[in-house]
Each structure stands twice: as structure tokens, then as C-alpha cells.
mmCIF file of C-alpha atoms in Angstrom:
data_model
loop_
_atom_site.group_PDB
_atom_site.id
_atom_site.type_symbol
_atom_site.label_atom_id
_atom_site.label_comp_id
_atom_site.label_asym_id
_atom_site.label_seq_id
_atom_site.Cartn_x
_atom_site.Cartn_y
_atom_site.Cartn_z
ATOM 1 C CA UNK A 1 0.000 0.000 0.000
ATOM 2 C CA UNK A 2 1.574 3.250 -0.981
ATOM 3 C CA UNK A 3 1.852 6.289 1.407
ATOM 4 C CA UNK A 4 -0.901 7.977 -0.718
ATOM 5 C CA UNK A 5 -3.472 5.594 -0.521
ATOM 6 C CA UNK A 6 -2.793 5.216 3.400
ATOM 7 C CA UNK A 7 -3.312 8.553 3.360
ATOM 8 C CA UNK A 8 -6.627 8.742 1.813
ATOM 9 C CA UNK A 9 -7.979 5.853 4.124
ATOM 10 C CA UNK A 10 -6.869 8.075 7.034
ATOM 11 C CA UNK A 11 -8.709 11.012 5.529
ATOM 12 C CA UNK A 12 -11.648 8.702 5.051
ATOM 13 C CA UNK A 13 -11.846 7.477 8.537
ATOM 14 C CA UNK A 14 -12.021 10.897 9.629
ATOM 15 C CA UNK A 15 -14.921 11.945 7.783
ATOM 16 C CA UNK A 16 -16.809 9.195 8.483
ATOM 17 C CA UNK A 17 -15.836 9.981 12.246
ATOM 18 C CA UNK A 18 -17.267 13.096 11.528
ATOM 19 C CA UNK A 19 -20.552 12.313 10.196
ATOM 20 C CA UNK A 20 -21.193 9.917 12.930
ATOM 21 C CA UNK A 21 -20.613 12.633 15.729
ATOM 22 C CA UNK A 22 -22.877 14.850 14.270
ATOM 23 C CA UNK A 23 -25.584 11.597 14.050
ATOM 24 C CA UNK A 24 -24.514 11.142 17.663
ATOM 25 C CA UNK A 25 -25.378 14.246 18.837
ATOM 26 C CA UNK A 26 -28.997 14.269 17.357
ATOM 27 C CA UNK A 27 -31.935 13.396 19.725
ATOM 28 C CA UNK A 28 -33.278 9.883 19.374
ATOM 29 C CA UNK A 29 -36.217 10.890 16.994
ATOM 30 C CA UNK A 30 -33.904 12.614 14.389
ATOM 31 C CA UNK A 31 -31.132 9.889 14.095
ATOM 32 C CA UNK A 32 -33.986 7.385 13.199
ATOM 33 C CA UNK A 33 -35.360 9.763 10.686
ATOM 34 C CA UNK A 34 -31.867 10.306 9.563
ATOM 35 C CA UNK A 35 -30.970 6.754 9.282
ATOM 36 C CA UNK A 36 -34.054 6.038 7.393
ATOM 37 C CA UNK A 37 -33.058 8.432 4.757
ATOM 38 C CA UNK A 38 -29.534 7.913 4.855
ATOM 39 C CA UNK A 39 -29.032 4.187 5.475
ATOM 40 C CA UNK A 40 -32.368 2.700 3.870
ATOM 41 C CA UNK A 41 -33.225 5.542 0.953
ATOM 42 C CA UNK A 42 -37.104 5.788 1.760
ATOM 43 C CA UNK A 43 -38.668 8.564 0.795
ATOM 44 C CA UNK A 44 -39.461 11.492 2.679
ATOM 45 C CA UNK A 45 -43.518 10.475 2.260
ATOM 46 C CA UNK A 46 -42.436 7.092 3.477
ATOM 47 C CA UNK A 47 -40.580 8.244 6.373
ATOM 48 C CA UNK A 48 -43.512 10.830 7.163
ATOM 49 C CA UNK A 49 -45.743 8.157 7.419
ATOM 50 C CA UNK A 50 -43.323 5.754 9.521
ATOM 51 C CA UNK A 51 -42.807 7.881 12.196
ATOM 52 C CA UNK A 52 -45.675 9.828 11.748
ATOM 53 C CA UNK A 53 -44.680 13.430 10.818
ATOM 54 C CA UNK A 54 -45.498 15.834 8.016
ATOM 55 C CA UNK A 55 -43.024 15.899 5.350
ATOM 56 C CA UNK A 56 -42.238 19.117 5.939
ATOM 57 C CA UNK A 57 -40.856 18.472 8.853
ATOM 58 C CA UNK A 58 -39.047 15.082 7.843
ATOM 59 C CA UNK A 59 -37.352 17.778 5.169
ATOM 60 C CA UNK A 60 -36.361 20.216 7.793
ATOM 61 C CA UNK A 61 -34.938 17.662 10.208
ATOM 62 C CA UNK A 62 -32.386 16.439 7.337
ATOM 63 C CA UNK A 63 -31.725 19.988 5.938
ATOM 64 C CA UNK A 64 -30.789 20.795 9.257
ATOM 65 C CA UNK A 65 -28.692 17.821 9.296
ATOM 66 C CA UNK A 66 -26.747 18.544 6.076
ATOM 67 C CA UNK A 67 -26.724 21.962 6.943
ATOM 68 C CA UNK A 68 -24.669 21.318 10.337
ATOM 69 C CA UNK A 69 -22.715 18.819 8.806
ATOM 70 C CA UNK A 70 -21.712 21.772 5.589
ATOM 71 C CA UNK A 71 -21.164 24.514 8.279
ATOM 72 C CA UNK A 72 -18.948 22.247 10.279
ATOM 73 C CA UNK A 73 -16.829 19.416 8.527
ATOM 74 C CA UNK A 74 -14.987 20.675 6.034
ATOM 75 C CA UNK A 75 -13.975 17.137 5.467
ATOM 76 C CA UNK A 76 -17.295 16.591 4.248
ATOM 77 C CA UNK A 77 -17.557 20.262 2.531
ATOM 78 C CA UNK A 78 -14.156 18.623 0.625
ATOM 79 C CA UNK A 79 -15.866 15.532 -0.123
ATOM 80 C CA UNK A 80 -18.216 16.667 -2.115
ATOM 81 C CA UNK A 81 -17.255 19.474 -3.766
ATOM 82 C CA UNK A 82 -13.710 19.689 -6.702
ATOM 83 C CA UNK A 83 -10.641 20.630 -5.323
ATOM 84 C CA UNK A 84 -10.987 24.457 -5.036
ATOM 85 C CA UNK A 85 -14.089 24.771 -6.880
ATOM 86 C CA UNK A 86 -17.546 23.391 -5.004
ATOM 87 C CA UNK A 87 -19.760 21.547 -7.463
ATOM 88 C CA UNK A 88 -22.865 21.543 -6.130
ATOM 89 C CA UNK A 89 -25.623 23.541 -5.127
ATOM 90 C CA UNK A 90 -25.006 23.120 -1.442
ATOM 91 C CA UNK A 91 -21.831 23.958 -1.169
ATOM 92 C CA UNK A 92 -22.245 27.322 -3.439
ATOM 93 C CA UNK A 93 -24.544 28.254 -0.621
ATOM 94 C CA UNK A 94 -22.302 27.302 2.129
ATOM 95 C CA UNK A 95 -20.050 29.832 0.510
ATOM 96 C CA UNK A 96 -22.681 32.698 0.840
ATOM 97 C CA UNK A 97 -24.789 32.158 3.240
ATOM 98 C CA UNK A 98 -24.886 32.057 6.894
ATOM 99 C CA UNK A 99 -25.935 28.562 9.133
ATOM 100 C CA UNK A 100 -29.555 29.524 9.266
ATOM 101 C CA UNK A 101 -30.276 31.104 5.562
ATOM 102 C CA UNK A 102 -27.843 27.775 4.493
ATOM 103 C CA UNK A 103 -30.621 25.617 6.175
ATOM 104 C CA UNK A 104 -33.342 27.421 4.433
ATOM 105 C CA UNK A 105 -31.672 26.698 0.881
ATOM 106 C CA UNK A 106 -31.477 23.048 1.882
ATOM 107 C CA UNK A 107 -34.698 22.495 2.780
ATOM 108 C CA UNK A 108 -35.809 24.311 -0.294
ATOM 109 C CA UNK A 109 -33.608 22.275 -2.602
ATOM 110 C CA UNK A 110 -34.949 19.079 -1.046
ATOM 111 C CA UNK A 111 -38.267 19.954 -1.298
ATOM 112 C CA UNK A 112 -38.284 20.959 -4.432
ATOM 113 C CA UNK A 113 -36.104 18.740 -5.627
ATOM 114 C CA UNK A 114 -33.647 20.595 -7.201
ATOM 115 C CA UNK A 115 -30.374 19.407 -6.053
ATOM 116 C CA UNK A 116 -28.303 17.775 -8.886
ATOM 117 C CA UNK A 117 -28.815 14.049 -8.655
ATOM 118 C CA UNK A 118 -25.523 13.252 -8.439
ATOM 119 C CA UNK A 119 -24.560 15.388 -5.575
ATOM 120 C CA UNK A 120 -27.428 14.147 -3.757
ATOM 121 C CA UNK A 121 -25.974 10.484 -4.666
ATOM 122 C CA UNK A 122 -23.131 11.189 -3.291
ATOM 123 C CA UNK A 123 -23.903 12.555 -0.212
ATOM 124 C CA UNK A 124 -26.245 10.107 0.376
ATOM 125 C CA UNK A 125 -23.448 7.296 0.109
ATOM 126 C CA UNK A 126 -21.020 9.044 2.329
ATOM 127 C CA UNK A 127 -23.766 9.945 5.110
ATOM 128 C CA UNK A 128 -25.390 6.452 4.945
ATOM 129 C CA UNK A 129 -22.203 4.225 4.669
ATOM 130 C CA UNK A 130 -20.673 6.245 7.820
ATOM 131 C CA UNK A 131 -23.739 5.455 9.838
ATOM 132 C CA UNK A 132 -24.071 2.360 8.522
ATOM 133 C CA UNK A 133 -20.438 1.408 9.571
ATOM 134 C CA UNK A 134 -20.835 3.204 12.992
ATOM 135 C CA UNK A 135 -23.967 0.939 13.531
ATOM 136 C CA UNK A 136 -23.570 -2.012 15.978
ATOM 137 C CA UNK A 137 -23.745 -5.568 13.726
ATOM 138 C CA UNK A 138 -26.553 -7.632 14.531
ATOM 139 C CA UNK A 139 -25.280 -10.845 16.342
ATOM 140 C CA UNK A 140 -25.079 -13.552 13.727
ATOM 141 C CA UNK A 141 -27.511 -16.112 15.874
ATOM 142 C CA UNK A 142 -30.514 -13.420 15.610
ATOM 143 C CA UNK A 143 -32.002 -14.856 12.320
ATOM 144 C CA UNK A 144 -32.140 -18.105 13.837
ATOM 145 C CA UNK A 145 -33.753 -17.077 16.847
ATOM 146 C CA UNK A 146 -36.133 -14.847 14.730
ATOM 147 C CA UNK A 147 -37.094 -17.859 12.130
ATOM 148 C CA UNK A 148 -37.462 -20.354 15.908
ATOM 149 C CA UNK A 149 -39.464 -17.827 17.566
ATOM 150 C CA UNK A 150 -41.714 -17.650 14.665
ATOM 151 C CA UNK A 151 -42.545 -20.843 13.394
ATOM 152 C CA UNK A 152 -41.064 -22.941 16.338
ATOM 153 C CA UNK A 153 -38.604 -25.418 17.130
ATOM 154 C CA UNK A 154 -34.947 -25.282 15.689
ATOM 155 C CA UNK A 155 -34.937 -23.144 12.121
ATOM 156 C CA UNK A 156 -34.318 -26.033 9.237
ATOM 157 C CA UNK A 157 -31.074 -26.699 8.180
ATOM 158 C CA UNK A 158 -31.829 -25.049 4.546
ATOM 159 C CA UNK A 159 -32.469 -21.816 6.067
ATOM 160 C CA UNK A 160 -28.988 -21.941 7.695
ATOM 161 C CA UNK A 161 -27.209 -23.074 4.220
ATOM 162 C CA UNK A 162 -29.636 -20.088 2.577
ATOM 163 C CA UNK A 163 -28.865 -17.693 5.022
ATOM 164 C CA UNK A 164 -24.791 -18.784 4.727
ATOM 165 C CA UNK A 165 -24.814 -18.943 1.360
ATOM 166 C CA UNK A 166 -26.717 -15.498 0.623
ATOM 167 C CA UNK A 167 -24.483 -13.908 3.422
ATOM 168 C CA UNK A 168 -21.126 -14.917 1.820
ATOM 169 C CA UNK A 169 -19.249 -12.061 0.001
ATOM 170 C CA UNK A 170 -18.522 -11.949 -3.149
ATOM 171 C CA UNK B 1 -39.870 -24.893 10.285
ATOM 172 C CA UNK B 2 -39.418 -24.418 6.214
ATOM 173 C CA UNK B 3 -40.836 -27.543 4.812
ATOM 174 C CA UNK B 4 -39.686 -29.321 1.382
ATOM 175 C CA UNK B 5 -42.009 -27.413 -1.372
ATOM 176 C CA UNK B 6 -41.774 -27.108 -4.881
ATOM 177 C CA UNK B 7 -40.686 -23.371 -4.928
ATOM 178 C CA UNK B 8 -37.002 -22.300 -3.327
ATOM 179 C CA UNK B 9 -36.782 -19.182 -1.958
ATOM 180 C CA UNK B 10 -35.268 -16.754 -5.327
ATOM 181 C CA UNK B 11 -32.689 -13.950 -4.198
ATOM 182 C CA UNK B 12 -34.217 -11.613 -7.263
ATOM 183 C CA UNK B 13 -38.120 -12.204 -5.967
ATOM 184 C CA UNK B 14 -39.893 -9.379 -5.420
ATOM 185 C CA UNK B 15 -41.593 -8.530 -1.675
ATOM 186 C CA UNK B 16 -44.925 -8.711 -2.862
ATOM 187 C CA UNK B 17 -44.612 -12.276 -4.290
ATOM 188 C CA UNK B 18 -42.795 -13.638 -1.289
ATOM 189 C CA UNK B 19 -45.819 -12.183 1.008
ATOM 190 C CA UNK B 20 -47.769 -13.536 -1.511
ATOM 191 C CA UNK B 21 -46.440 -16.774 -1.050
ATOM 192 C CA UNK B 22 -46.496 -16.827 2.563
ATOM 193 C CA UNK B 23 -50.354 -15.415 2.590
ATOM 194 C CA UNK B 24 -50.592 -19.074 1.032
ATOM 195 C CA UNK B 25 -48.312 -20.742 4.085
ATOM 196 C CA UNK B 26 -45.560 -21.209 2.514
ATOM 197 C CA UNK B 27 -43.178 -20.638 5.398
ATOM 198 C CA UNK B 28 -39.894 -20.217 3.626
ATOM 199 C CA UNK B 29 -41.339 -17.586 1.427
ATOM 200 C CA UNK B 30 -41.318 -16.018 4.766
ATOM 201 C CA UNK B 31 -37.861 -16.730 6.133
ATOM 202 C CA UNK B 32 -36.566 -15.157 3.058
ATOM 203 C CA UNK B 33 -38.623 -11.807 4.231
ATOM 204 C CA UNK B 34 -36.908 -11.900 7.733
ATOM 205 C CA UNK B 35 -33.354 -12.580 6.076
ATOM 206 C CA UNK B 36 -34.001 -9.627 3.984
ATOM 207 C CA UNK B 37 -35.070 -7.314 6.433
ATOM 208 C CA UNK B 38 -33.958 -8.412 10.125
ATOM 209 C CA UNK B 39 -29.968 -6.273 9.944
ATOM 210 C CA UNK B 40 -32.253 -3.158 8.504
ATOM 211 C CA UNK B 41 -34.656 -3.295 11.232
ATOM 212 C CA UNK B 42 -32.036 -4.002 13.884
ATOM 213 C CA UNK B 43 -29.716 -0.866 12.578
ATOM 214 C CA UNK B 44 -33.097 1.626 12.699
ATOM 215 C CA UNK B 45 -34.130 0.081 16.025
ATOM 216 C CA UNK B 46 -30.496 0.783 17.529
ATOM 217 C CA UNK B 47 -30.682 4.394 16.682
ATOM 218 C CA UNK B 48 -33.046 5.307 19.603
ATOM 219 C CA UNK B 49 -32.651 2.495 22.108
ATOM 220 C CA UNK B 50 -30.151 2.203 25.231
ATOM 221 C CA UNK B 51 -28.428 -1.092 23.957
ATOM 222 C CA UNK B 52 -28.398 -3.519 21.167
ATOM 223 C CA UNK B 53 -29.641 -6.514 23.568
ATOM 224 C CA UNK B 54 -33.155 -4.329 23.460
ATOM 225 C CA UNK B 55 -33.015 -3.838 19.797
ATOM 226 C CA UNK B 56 -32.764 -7.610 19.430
ATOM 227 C CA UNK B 57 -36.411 -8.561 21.609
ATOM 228 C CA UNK B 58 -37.637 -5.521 19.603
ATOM 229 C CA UNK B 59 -36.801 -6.750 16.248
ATOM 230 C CA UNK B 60 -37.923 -10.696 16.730
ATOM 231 C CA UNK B 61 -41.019 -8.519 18.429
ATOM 232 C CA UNK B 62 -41.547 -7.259 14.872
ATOM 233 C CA UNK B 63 -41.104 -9.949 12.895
ATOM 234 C CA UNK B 64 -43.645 -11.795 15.063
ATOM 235 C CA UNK B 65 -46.259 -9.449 14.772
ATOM 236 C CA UNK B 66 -45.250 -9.247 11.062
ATOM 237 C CA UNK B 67 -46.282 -12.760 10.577
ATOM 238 C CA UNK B 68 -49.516 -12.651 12.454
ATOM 239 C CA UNK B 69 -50.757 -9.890 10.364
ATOM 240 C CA UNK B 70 -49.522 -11.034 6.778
ATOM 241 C CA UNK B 71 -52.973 -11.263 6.134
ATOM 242 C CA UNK B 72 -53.450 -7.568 6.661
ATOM 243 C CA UNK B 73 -50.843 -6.214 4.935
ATOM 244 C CA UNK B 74 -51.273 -4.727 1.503
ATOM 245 C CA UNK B 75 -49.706 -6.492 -1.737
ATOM 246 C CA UNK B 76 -48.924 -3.246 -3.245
ATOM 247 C CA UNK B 77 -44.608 -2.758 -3.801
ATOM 248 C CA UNK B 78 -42.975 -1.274 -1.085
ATOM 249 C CA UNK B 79 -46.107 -1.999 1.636
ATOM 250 C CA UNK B 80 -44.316 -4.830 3.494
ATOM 251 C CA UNK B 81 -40.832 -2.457 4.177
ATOM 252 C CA UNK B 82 -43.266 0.423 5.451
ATOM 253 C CA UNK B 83 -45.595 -1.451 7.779
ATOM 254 C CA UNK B 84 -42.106 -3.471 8.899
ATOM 255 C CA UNK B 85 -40.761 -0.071 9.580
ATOM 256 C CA UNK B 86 -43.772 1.246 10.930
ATOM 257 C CA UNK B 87 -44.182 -1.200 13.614
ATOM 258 C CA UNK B 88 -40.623 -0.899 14.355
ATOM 259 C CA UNK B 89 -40.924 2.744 15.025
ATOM 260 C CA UNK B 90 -44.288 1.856 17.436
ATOM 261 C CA UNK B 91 -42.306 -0.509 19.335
ATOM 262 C CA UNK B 92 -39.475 1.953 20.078
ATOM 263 C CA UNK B 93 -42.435 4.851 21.068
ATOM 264 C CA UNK B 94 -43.975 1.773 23.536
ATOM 265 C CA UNK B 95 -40.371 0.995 24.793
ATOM 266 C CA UNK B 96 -39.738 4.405 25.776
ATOM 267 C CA UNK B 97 -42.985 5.034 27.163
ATOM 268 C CA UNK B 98 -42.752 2.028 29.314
ATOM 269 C CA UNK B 99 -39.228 3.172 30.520
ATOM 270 C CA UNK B 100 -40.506 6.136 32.082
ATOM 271 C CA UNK B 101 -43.946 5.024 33.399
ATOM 272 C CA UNK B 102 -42.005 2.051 35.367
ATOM 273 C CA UNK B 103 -42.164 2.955 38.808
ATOM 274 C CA UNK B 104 -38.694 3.857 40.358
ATOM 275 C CA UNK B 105 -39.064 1.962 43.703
ATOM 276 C CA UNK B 106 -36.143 2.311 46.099
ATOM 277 C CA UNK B 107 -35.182 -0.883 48.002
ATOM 278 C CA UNK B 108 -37.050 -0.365 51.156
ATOM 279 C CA UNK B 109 -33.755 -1.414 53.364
ATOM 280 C CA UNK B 110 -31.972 2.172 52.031
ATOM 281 C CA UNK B 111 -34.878 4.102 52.499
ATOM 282 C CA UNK B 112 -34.532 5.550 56.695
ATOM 283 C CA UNK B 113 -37.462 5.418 58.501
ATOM 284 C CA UNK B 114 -39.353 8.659 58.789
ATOM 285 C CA UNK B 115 -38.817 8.767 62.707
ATOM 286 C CA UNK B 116 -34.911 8.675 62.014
ATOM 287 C CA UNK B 117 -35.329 12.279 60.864
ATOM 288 C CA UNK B 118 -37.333 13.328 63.995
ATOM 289 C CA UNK B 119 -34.821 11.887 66.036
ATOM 290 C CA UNK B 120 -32.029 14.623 64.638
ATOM 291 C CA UNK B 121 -31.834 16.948 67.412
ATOM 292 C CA UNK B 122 -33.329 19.842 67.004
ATOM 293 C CA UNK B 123 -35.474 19.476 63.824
ATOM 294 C CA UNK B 124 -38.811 19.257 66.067
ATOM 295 C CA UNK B 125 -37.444 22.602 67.492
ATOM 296 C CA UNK B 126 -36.954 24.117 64.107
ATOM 297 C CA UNK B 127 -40.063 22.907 63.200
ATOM 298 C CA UNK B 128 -42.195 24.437 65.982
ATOM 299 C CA UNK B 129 -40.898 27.306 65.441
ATOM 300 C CA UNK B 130 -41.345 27.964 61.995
ATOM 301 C CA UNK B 131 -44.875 26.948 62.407
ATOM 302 C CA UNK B 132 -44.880 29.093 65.003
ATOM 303 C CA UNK B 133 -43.886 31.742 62.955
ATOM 304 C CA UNK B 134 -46.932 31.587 60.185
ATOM 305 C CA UNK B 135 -50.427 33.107 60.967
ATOM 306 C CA UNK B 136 -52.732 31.264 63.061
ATOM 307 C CA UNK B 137 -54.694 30.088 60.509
ATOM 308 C CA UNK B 138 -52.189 29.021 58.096
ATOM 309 C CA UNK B 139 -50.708 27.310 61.348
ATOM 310 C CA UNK B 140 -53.984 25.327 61.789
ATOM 311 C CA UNK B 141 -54.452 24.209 58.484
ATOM 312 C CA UNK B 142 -50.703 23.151 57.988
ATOM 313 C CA UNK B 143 -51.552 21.240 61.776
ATOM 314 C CA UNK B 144 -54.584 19.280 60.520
ATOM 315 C CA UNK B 145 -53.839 18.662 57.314
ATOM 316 C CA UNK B 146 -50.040 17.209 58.407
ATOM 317 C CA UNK B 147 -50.021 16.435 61.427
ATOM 318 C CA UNK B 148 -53.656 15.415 62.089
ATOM 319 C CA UNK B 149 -53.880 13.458 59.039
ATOM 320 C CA UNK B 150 -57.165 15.343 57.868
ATOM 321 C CA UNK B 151 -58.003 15.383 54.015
ATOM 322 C CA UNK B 152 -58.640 18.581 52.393
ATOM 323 C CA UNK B 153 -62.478 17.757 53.462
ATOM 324 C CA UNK B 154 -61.385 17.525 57.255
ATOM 325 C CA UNK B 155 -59.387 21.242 56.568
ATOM 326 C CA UNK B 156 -62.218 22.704 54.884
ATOM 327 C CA UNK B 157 -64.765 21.991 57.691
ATOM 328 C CA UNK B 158 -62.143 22.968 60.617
ATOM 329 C CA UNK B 159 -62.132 26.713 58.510
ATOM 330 C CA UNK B 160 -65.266 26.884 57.580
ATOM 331 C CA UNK B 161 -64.281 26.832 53.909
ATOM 332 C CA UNK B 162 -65.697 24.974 50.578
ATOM 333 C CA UNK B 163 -62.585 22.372 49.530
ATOM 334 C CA UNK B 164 -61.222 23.762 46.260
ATOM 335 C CA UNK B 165 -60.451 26.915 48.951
ATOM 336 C CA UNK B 166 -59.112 24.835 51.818
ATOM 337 C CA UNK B 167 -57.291 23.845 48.678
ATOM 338 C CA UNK B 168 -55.818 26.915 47.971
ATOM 339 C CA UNK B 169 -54.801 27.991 51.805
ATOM 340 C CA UNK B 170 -53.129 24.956 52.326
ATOM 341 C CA UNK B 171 -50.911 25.100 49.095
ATOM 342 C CA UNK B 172 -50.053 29.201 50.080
ATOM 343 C CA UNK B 173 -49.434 27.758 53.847
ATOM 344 C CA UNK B 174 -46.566 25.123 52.315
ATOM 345 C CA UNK B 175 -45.325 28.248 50.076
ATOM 346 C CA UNK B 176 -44.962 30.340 53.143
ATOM 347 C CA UNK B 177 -43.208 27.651 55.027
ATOM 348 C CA UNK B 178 -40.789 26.935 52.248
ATOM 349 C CA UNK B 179 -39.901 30.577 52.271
ATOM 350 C CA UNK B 180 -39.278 30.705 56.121
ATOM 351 C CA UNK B 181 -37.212 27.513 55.479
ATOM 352 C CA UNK B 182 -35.444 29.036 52.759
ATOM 353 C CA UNK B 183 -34.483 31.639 54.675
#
């Protein structure tokens, strides 16, 4: 491994670091509304409905989210704008604005849905692959006990081989 | 327990025909379901919860009530994830809400008798005198309603008063004694 590419893993580490202190320091409502958008891509009407809020509100919790996350990483800021030269929409406004008119813009982008795609890809990935990875695995034995609970008894072998076989990385 | 069937479980099935599937009883239609699901579910129920040892009875919690209502839940794309999630989300609301209704009992060997703190010297002192220092009838009602074990009724016939004002004198006559306390 060259020095360069140890380097970048370093710089990765740290962002995702980053992005799961700021999902740390969200109450327990907005992490699970974060996740949800992050982690499993619903929708905003989906989420609404989960956790029964308007969608206005499920767009202001996340703007507020991105908008924290723009004001204060600028390993993140880096990530997803060009060297020296910010891509997207989001970061253009980080340059102008202040925290509160920044969260405005975001919400406003969301909602309207005019943030290019593939910034909004690529935040996406970063945010939900950090909280994914800072999320504690589920113990290996739970599928089993799910499947036994369930139907009864001890799961059936197939379901083990399934499950093993499915599981196994490429 | 999956039974031998003429269908195996596909990897590139869609949602609705596994529910489908297990509408019909076909149990490992099912199993696929909970492999697809459970580390989602777990992940969302950990953001929220004290420890992942809760997430876990939440999650088989779900999937449980997930199989009792298969019947209810709509074939339409995307319907199983949301009512998974939904539930979920329910769960963790019930959790919490049972977490703070439980009762905080305190062993009753670390809890001191009352009598221990009329024992200290001087607190019966103290306490004479501060009564001793509100008005007569704030004194009274303070007497009857404490020490005389009377209930608001009992305080509202010794003044002469309806309750809802026997009530009100007896919450400014603790107000006044917390402010000669205080001081």
C-alpha cells in the first residue's frame, strides 16, 4: 500500500468519524429519521408516514442535518465538492450564506427537488455508509432465533445453508 | 420450520410475491422476508434504544407481529418495508414510554425510617418554630392537614371553607413555610 493511498484511508476514517458525531449528537427521533433516509433511501412520504410526521418536517430535520454537517466538517464540505471549486448547489450556498439562511436553501432544494442528482448520490453514500459502519452488527444467531421464535422449534437446516450462502461475500 | 415445497426461496423475488407466497403458508417464502429485512430493522431500532440486547427482543417482536398480520398487509410494492418499519418505530415509542412510566421503587432497606429524621436533634425545634412563625390560621391548616392526618375535606370543615379553597390555603401555607425555610 503506498503512502498515498494510506493517506486517503486516514482522511476517510475521519470523515466518516465526523458524520457519525454529528448523528450522535442528534436526539433519538432525528437519528432514526436520519438513518431512514440515509441508510435505507425511503422517501421522505415514506418516512412521514413511519414515524408519523409531516413531510415538511421530515425535510427540515435532514436539511438541518446537512446543513450542520456543511457549516462544520470541512472534510465533508471537501468531499463533495472539486478541489478548489464546489460543485454543487449546497456547497455554493455554504459559501454565501450564513448557518440559518444555508438551512433554508437546503430544505428548499430538497423539497423541491432541485439538487443535482448526483450530488445528492453522493452525499447520500457518504452519510449512509458512515452510519451504517458506525452501527452495531446484529449478532449472527438473531435470524435463527427470529425464524425459531416464529414458526417454532430449531430453524431447518436449509435456512442456515440459505442464510450462509446469501451472506457470503462476493 | 421451512418444509420441502416445490418453490425455493429466489434472491431476485420481489416482496410482494414472497408475502404472496407466505399469505398461502408457505413458510420459507417467509424466512426469506426476515433474512431480507432483520440487519435493517435491527440498525433503525439501535438508533433510539439504550443497547443492542433491546433492539434484538424488539426486532424478533416485529417480525412476530409481522407474521400474524400477513394477512393484513397490503400487496402493493414497497407496503411490506413500510408497515415493517412502521411497527418498528411503534415498538421503540412503547419501549420508551414504558421506561418512564415504570415505577422507580427504592429498596425499602436504604430508604430511613421517617422517625430517624425526627430523632435529629433539634429538627422538632426548628419545626415548631417555623410553624410558630406563620399566621394562626395558616398554622392550623398546615396542623390538621399534616399532622392530624385530615383530608382537604377535614381542613375545609375545621375553617369553615368549601374544599377547592381549603385547597388553595393549604398550598399558600406550604409556600410560606418553604420561604421561612429558605431563609
Amino acid at each position: 500500500m503506498t503512502q498515498n493511498s494510506t493517506h486517503k484511508i486516514v482522511e476517510i476514517a475521519y470523515l466518516f468519524a465526523d458524520i457519525q458525531n454529528h448523528v450522535c449528537a442528534l436526539s433519538a427521533s432525528d437519528s432514526q429519521i436520519v438513518y431512514l433516509f440515509f441508510v435505507d433511501r425511503l422517501t421522505a412520504t415514506d418516512i412521514s408516514y413511519i414515524c408519523e410526521l409531516g413531510s415538511a418536517k421530515v425535510y427540515h430535520i435532514i436539511s438541518k442535518f446537512l446543513a450542520k454537517l456543511l457549516s462544520e466538517s470541512v472534510r465533508f464540505r471537501a468531499s463533495v465538492s472539486l478541489p478548489g471549486r464546489p460543485t454543487g448547489k449546497l456547497c455554493v450556498f455554504r459559501e454565501k450564506t450564513y448557518t440559518t439562511d444555508l438551512e433554508d436553501q437546503v430544505s428548499a432544494l430538497m423539497t423541491n427537488g432541485q439538487i443535482e442528482d448526483h450530488l445528492m448520490a453522493r452525499v447520500i453514500d457518504l452519510v449512509g455508509t458512515a452510519i451504517d459502519i458506525g452501527t452495531p452488527a446484529a449478532p449472527a444467531q438473531l435470524h435463527a432465533r427470529i425464524i425459531a421464535e416464529i414458526f417454532g422449534g430449531e430453524p431447518h437446516r436449509r435456512g442456515y445453508v440459505l442464510h450462509n450462502v446469501l451472506s457470503r461475500k462476493p | 420450520m421451512c418444509q420441502p415445497r416445490e418453490f425455493e426461496p429466489d434472491i431476485l423475488e420481489t416482496d410482494v410475491e414472497l408475502l404472496r407466497r407466505s399469505k398461502k403458508g408457505d413458510q420459507c417464502a417467509f424466512e426469506e422476508l426476515v433474512r431480507r429485512y432483520w440487519q435493517k430493522i435491527f440498525g433503525f431500532l439501535c438508533h433510539g434504544l439504550e443497547s443492542p440486547q433491546d433492539a434484538e427482543d424488539l426486532v424478533s417482536e416485529t417480525f412476530l407481529d409481522a407474521f400474524k398480520s400477513r394477512f393484513k398487509i397490503s400487496d402493493k410494492p414497497e407496503a411490506f418495508k413500510r408497515w415493517l418499519y412502521k411497527v418498528a418505530a411503534v415498538k421503540k415509542k412503547a419501549y420508551w414510554k414504558d421506561k418512564y412510566r415504570k415505577p422507580r421503587y427504592l429498596p425499602l432497606d436504604s430508604v430511613p425510617p421517617v422517625c430517624q429524621y425526627l430523632d435529629i436533634p433539634g429538627t422538632v425545634a426548628v419545626i415548631e418554630a417555623v410553624l410558630e412563625s406563620l399566621s394562626e390560621k395558616q398554622k392550623n391548616i398546615l396542623v390538621a392537614y399534616y399532622f392530624e392526618d385530615s383530608k382537604l375535606k377535614g381542613v375545609s370543615q375545621a375553617t369553615g371553607t368549601s374544599v377547592s379553597t381549603a385547597c388553595r390555603l393549604v398550598k399558600e401555607a406550604k409556600e410560606r413555610l418553604n420561604e421561612v425555610l429558605d431563609s
